[in-house]
Short mmCIF file of C-alpha atoms and ligand atoms in Angstrom, two decimals:
data_model
loop_
_atom_site.label_atom_id
_atom_site.label_comp_id
_atom_site.label_asym_id
_atom_site.label_seq_id
_atom_site.Cartn_x
_atom_site.Cartn_y
_atom_site.Cartn_z
CA MET K 1 0.30 0.17 0.22
CA SER K 2 1.34 3.68 -1.36
CA ARG K 3 2.25 5.87 1.52
CA LEU K 4 -0.20 8.43 0.37
CA ALA K 5 -2.88 5.75 0.00
CA GLY K 6 -6.61 7.16 0.91
CA GLN K 7 -5.23 10.95 0.10
CA THR K 8 -7.21 13.50 -1.86
CA VAL K 9 -4.63 15.31 -3.35
CA LEU K 10 -5.85 18.83 -5.49
CA ILE K 11 -3.24 19.82 -8.64
CA SER K 12 -4.15 23.19 -9.39
CA GLY K 13 -2.76 23.28 -13.35
CA ALA K 14 -2.83 19.88 -13.69
CA SER K 15 -3.62 20.38 -18.04
CA SER K 16 -0.31 21.02 -18.51
CA GLY K 17 3.51 20.80 -18.10
CA ILE K 18 4.32 20.40 -14.22
CA GLY K 19 1.08 19.49 -12.98
CA ALA K 20 -0.18 17.14 -15.62
CA ALA K 21 3.12 14.66 -14.73
CA CYS K 22 2.29 15.60 -10.96
CA ALA K 23 -1.18 14.01 -11.71
CA GLU K 24 0.39 10.74 -13.92
CA LEU K 25 3.20 10.43 -10.91
CA LEU K 26 0.43 9.66 -8.03
CA ALA K 27 -2.14 8.17 -10.00
CA PRO K 28 -1.09 4.67 -9.25
CA LEU K 29 -1.13 5.69 -5.63
CA GLU K 30 -4.05 5.21 -4.86
CA VAL K 31 -5.13 8.35 -4.39
CA ARG K 32 -8.40 10.48 -4.59
CA LEU K 33 -6.59 13.27 -7.49
CA ILE K 34 -9.18 16.39 -7.85
CA LEU K 35 -7.54 17.91 -11.05
CA LEU K 36 -8.42 21.93 -11.71
CA ALA K 37 -7.89 24.12 -14.98
CA ARG K 38 -9.19 25.73 -17.43
CA ARG K 39 -9.15 23.63 -20.40
CA THR K 40 -11.14 21.11 -19.89
CA ALA K 41 -10.34 19.25 -23.50
CA LYS K 42 -6.14 18.45 -22.34
CA LEU K 43 -7.37 17.63 -18.36
CA GLN K 44 -9.45 14.90 -20.44
CA LEU K 45 -6.12 13.64 -21.74
CA VAL K 46 -4.33 13.58 -18.77
CA ALA K 47 -7.50 12.07 -16.24
CA ASP K 48 -6.82 8.87 -19.72
CA ARG K 49 -3.51 8.89 -18.87
CA CYS K 50 -4.38 8.49 -15.02
CA VAL K 51 -6.86 5.84 -15.70
CA ALA K 52 -3.65 4.28 -17.84
CA ALA K 53 -1.27 4.62 -15.02
CA GLY K 54 -3.88 2.89 -12.79
CA THR K 55 -6.40 5.98 -10.74
CA ASP K 56 -10.14 4.83 -10.35
CA LEU K 57 -12.49 5.85 -12.10
CA ASP K 58 -14.84 6.91 -9.01
CA ASN K 59 -11.37 8.19 -7.72
CA LEU K 60 -11.34 10.88 -10.75
CA LEU K 61 -12.84 14.52 -10.72
CA LEU K 62 -12.00 16.83 -13.07
CA VAL K 63 -12.68 20.95 -12.29
CA GLU K 64 -12.73 23.46 -15.04
CA TRP K 65 -11.81 26.37 -12.87
CA ASP K 66 -10.56 29.69 -13.81
CA VAL K 67 -7.49 30.26 -10.23
CA ARG K 68 -8.23 34.08 -10.43
CA GLN K 69 -11.68 33.50 -8.98
CA PRO K 70 -11.75 33.23 -5.83
CA PHE K 71 -12.25 29.81 -4.74
CA GLY K 72 -14.88 28.28 -2.07
CA LEU K 73 -15.06 24.67 -1.01
CA GLU K 74 -18.65 24.70 -2.53
CA HIS K 75 -17.74 24.45 -5.89
CA LEU K 76 -16.63 20.89 -5.45
CA PRO K 77 -18.83 17.96 -4.72
CA VAL K 78 -19.56 17.47 -1.16
CA GLY K 79 -17.60 14.35 -1.00
CA TRP K 80 -14.75 15.87 -2.30
CA ARG K 81 -13.71 19.08 -0.17
CA SER K 82 -11.70 16.94 2.31
CA ILE K 83 -8.56 17.67 0.93
CA ASP K 84 -5.26 15.94 2.43
CA ILE K 85 -2.40 17.30 -0.27
CA LEU K 86 -2.58 21.10 -2.02
CA ILE K 87 -0.36 21.28 -5.35
CA ASN K 88 -0.04 25.31 -6.03
CA ASN K 89 1.15 24.65 -9.50
CA ALA K 90 -1.25 27.22 -11.69
CA GLY K 91 0.78 29.48 -12.86
CA LEU K 92 2.49 31.79 -16.09
CA SER K 93 4.47 33.85 -17.79
CA ARG K 94 3.30 36.64 -19.95
CA GLY K 95 6.00 38.53 -22.30
CA LEU K 96 9.37 38.94 -21.63
CA THR K 97 9.73 42.86 -21.90
CA LYS K 98 11.92 45.40 -20.29
CA LEU K 99 9.46 47.12 -17.58
CA PRO K 100 9.05 50.37 -19.00
CA ALA K 101 7.36 48.90 -22.06
CA GLY K 102 5.67 46.50 -20.29
CA GLU K 103 1.87 45.29 -21.13
CA VAL K 104 -0.31 46.11 -18.14
CA ALA K 105 -2.44 42.92 -19.16
CA ASP K 106 0.05 40.69 -19.37
CA TRP K 107 1.06 42.03 -15.46
CA GLU K 108 -2.20 41.87 -14.47
CA GLU K 109 -3.05 38.08 -15.91
CA MET K 110 0.98 36.63 -13.82
CA ILE K 111 -0.01 38.76 -10.31
CA ASP K 112 -4.08 37.66 -10.37
CA THR K 113 -2.62 34.02 -11.71
CA ASN K 114 0.03 33.45 -9.82
CA ILE K 115 -0.33 35.24 -6.32
CA LYS K 116 -3.95 35.64 -6.29
CA GLY K 117 -5.19 32.27 -7.28
CA LEU K 118 -2.79 30.85 -5.47
CA LEU K 119 -3.64 32.76 -2.51
CA TYR K 120 -7.58 32.17 -3.02
CA LEU K 121 -6.99 27.71 -3.19
CA THR K 122 -4.92 28.22 0.03
CA ARG K 123 -7.25 30.12 2.21
CA ALA K 124 -10.54 27.51 1.29
CA ILE K 125 -8.50 24.92 1.99
CA THR K 126 -6.02 24.63 4.46
CA PRO K 127 -8.49 25.74 7.37
CA GLY K 128 -10.15 22.08 6.92
CA MET K 129 -6.39 20.55 6.69
CA ILE K 130 -6.21 22.37 10.39
CA GLU K 131 -9.20 21.50 11.48
CA ARG K 132 -8.80 17.74 10.36
CA GLY K 133 -5.08 17.40 11.88
CA ARG K 134 -3.58 16.54 8.49
CA GLY K 135 -2.27 17.99 5.49
CA HIS K 136 0.41 19.34 3.20
CA VAL K 137 0.56 22.53 0.74
CA VAL K 138 2.98 22.29 -1.87
CA ASN K 139 3.80 25.13 -4.03
CA LEU K 140 5.35 26.36 -7.19
CA GLY K 141 7.77 28.95 -7.12
CA SER K 142 10.46 29.00 -9.47
CA MET K 143 13.98 30.11 -9.77
CA ALA K 144 12.98 32.87 -10.89
CA GLY K 145 11.98 34.35 -7.72
CA ARG K 146 15.15 34.23 -6.09
CA GLN K 147 17.34 35.90 -9.08
CA THR K 148 15.51 38.50 -11.15
CA TYR K 149 17.12 38.20 -14.88
CA PRO K 150 16.45 40.68 -17.52
CA ALA K 151 12.97 41.66 -18.65
CA GLY K 152 11.41 39.00 -15.95
CA ASN K 153 10.35 41.51 -14.21
CA VAL K 154 6.74 41.10 -12.95
CA TYR K 155 7.29 37.58 -13.63
CA CYS K 156 9.66 37.00 -11.10
CA ALA K 157 8.25 39.23 -8.85
CA THR K 158 5.35 36.38 -8.71
CA LYS K 159 7.37 33.74 -8.01
CA ALA K 160 9.38 36.09 -5.49
CA ALA K 161 6.25 36.68 -3.58
CA VAL K 162 4.80 32.93 -3.82
CA ARG K 163 7.86 32.17 -1.69
CA ALA K 164 6.96 34.73 0.43
CA ILE K 165 3.53 33.35 0.98
CA SER K 166 5.21 29.83 1.65
CA GLU K 167 7.12 30.85 4.62
CA GLY K 168 4.50 32.33 6.01
CA LEU K 169 2.71 30.04 5.34
CA LYS K 170 4.95 27.74 7.42
CA ILE K 171 4.99 30.10 10.08
CA ASP K 172 1.35 30.70 10.67
CA LEU K 173 0.48 27.07 10.63
CA LEU K 174 3.25 26.26 13.39
CA GLY K 175 1.88 24.22 16.55
CA THR K 176 -0.20 22.21 13.22
CA PRO K 177 0.53 19.29 11.48
CA VAL K 178 0.26 20.52 8.17
CA ARG K 179 3.21 20.59 5.84
CA VAL K 180 4.04 23.41 3.64
CA THR K 181 6.49 22.94 0.53
CA ASN K 182 8.43 25.47 -1.32
CA ILE K 183 9.51 24.07 -4.48
CA ASP K 184 11.48 25.98 -6.72
CA PRO K 185 12.63 24.72 -10.02
CA GLY K 186 14.80 26.43 -13.13
CA LEU K 187 14.45 25.25 -16.78
CA VAL K 188 11.66 23.21 -17.17
CA GLU K 189 10.80 22.32 -21.05
CA THR K 190 6.56 22.65 -20.48
CA GLU K 191 4.15 24.66 -22.34
CA PHE K 192 5.73 27.25 -20.36
CA SER K 193 7.99 29.16 -22.65
CA ALA K 194 4.65 29.41 -25.65
CA VAL K 195 2.25 31.07 -23.36
CA ARG K 196 4.78 33.51 -22.34
CA PHE K 197 5.87 34.44 -25.99
CA HIS K 198 1.50 33.85 -26.65
CA GLY K 199 1.76 30.51 -29.19
CA ASP K 200 5.16 31.74 -30.46
CA TRP K 201 6.56 27.71 -30.08
CA GLU K 202 9.84 28.46 -32.51
CA LYS K 203 10.62 31.16 -29.85
CA ALA K 204 10.16 28.88 -26.92
CA ASP K 205 11.79 25.69 -28.40
CA ARG K 206 15.10 28.67 -28.59
CA VAL K 207 14.29 28.60 -24.96
CA TYR K 208 15.97 24.74 -24.47
CA GLU K 209 18.07 24.77 -27.01
CA GLY K 210 21.29 23.01 -27.38
CA LEU K 211 20.93 21.81 -23.29
CA THR K 212 19.32 19.16 -21.77
CA PRO K 213 16.07 20.70 -19.62
CA LEU K 214 14.01 19.62 -16.67
CA THR K 215 10.75 17.42 -17.25
CA GLY K 216 8.09 18.09 -15.71
CA MET K 217 8.33 14.72 -14.72
CA ASP K 218 11.37 15.14 -12.86
CA VAL K 219 9.42 17.82 -10.78
CA ALA K 220 6.84 15.65 -9.52
CA GLU K 221 9.45 12.98 -8.62
CA THR K 222 11.18 16.05 -6.34
CA ILE K 223 7.41 17.16 -5.25
CA LEU K 224 6.22 13.05 -4.52
CA PHE K 225 9.65 12.89 -2.27
CA ALA K 226 8.31 16.14 -0.23
CA LEU K 227 5.26 14.27 -0.02
CA THR K 228 6.04 10.68 1.40
CA ARG K 229 8.74 11.84 3.82
CA PRO K 230 7.19 11.34 7.77
CA ALA K 231 4.93 13.22 9.10
CA HIS K 232 7.02 14.66 11.30
CA VAL K 233 9.81 15.68 8.71
CA ASN K 234 8.87 18.87 6.11
CA ILE K 235 10.85 19.54 3.24
CA SER K 236 10.78 23.35 3.10
CA ASP K 237 12.25 24.43 0.72
CA ILE K 238 14.09 23.51 -2.86
CA LEU K 239 15.73 24.27 -5.62
CA LEU K 240 16.50 22.28 -8.79
CA MET K 241 17.44 23.50 -12.12
CA PRO K 242 18.94 21.05 -14.85
CA THR K 243 22.92 20.36 -14.81
CA ALA K 244 23.15 22.44 -17.66
CA GLN K 245 21.96 25.53 -15.92
CA SER K 246 24.17 26.68 -12.80
CA THR K 247 21.46 30.40 -12.37
CA ALA K 248 19.04 32.06 -14.21
CA THR K 249 21.23 33.43 -16.96
CA LEU K 250 24.11 30.92 -16.73
CA VAL K 251 23.24 27.99 -19.06
CA ASP K 252 25.41 25.69 -20.93
CA ARG K 253 23.87 25.43 -24.45
CA GLN K 254 26.86 22.60 -25.59
CA THR K 255 24.97 19.87 -23.76
CA ARG K 256 21.85 18.73 -26.35
CA LYS K 257 22.96 18.17 -29.71
P1 NDP J 1 2.19 25.03 -18.72
O1 NDP J 1 2.06 25.81 -18.70
O2 NDP J 1 2.61 23.65 -18.79
O3 NDP J 1 1.02 24.91 -17.75
C1 NDP J 1 0.83 25.40 -16.72
C2 NDP J 1 -0.97 24.68 -16.13
O4 NDP J 1 -1.00 26.66 -15.30
C3 NDP J 1 -1.76 24.89 -16.90
O5 NDP J 1 -2.44 23.54 -17.07
C4 NDP J 1 -2.61 25.39 -17.59
O6 NDP J 1 -4.22 25.28 -17.38
C5 NDP J 1 -2.47 26.58 -15.72
N1 NDP J 1 -3.14 28.00 -15.35
C6 NDP J 1 -2.44 29.08 -15.92
N2 NDP J 1 -3.41 29.95 -15.35
C7 NDP J 1 -4.61 28.91 -15.28
C8 NDP J 1 -5.60 29.70 -14.22
N3 NDP J 1 -5.79 30.95 -14.97
N4 NDP J 1 -6.73 28.96 -14.14
C9 NDP J 1 -5.69 27.86 -14.03
N5 NDP J 1 -5.16 26.46 -14.53
C10 NDP J 1 -4.06 27.89 -15.34
O7 NDP J 1 3.64 25.24 -17.47
P2 NDP J 1 4.42 25.15 -16.27
O8 NDP J 1 3.60 23.51 -15.94
O9 NDP J 1 6.20 24.77 -16.64
O10 NDP J 1 4.68 25.74 -15.54
C11 NDP J 1 3.53 25.14 -13.83
C12 NDP J 1 3.93 25.97 -12.62
O11 NDP J 1 5.52 25.83 -12.42
C13 NDP J 1 3.92 27.12 -12.78
O12 NDP J 1 3.60 27.67 -11.63
C14 NDP J 1 5.59 28.16 -13.74
O13 NDP J 1 5.44 29.07 -13.34
C15 NDP J 1 6.22 27.27 -12.56
N6 NDP J 1 8.12 27.22 -13.10
C16 NDP J 1 8.08 26.20 -14.55
C17 NDP J 1 9.18 26.54 -14.90
C18 NDP J 1 9.30 26.33 -16.16
O14 NDP J 1 10.22 26.32 -16.57
N7 NDP J 1 8.39 25.30 -16.98
C19 NDP J 1 10.12 26.78 -14.14
C20 NDP J 1 9.80 26.93 -12.11
C21 NDP J 1 8.56 27.43 -12.62
P3 NDP J 1 -4.82 25.79 -17.99
O15 NDP J 1 -4.76 26.60 -19.59
O16 NDP J 1 -5.85 24.63 -18.94
O17 NDP J 1 -5.88 26.78 -17.10
C1 8X3 J 2 10.44 29.41 -15.01
C2 8X3 J 2 11.86 29.63 -15.25
O1 8X3 J 2 13.64 30.69 -15.81
O2 8X3 J 2 11.98 30.07 -17.56
O3 8X3 J 2 9.93 30.05 -13.87
O4 8X3 J 2 11.64 32.14 -15.79
S1 8X3 J 2 12.23 30.36 -15.75
#
């Protein structure tokens, strides 16, 4: 029996990339999975892969939701509201533009998704964790939250905010058994850069050109490690990056031919 058996896990941003990899990795571990995102067709594909990996259909709930909306448990069916693990993964960057030329709409989308979306889910779900005496919140920050890079301005700021929120939540949960983990990856090849460049996949591919980036599954495996430590162990903070990356801007592009 898996250490996580019987636990209910909500993954935001489960339709793609790191969130989808988390769903697939957790699928054979006898958990109940709530997969949340806006694109339901993509969520359905992830759900199909979870079923192929071993999840029972009864243990799978797909939720079409935009995290920029304030969230309440009433948006989940009765029977799915006792969440043990929250993976706050939904997030995005928009644009790579110097601040004086920045698009206000891009800033708002990043701030509303990466900061406020994470806060809404956390506010709705952590009181039940405290009440039931168990829970784990995993927040997807980024190396970008530790090191601001040129034209990264607002995206980097949102990820610095995630880091501060993770620290603050850990402090505020002291005296409860609820755990908090902040995960800061470097370059991960997902839809991330295509979203950043508003669908320009050629430009997106150039971000990962010449190096072997992390995969969504590399990050998911790291999250699983944190989730499966004994109850008295809180993995607070993880920075992981490709071997071919040293800082937000220092990358060796000779490693992938
Ligand atoms: P993807 O673009 O592949 O996945 C992003 C996910 O977030 C999608 O499932 C998307 O679903 C969801 N999402 C975005 N906006 C919303 C919204 N308003 N409401 C609900 N869901 C939303 O990127 P990644 O997997 O790479 O990104 C996952 C997280 O990891 C993000 O927080 C990102 O900042 C972070 N990260 C990524 C790194 C990278 O290099 N890729 C490195 C470090 C951190 P949908 O569009 O269907 O709603
Ligand atoms: C995503 C990593 O360096 O592309 O957070 O911003 S980076």
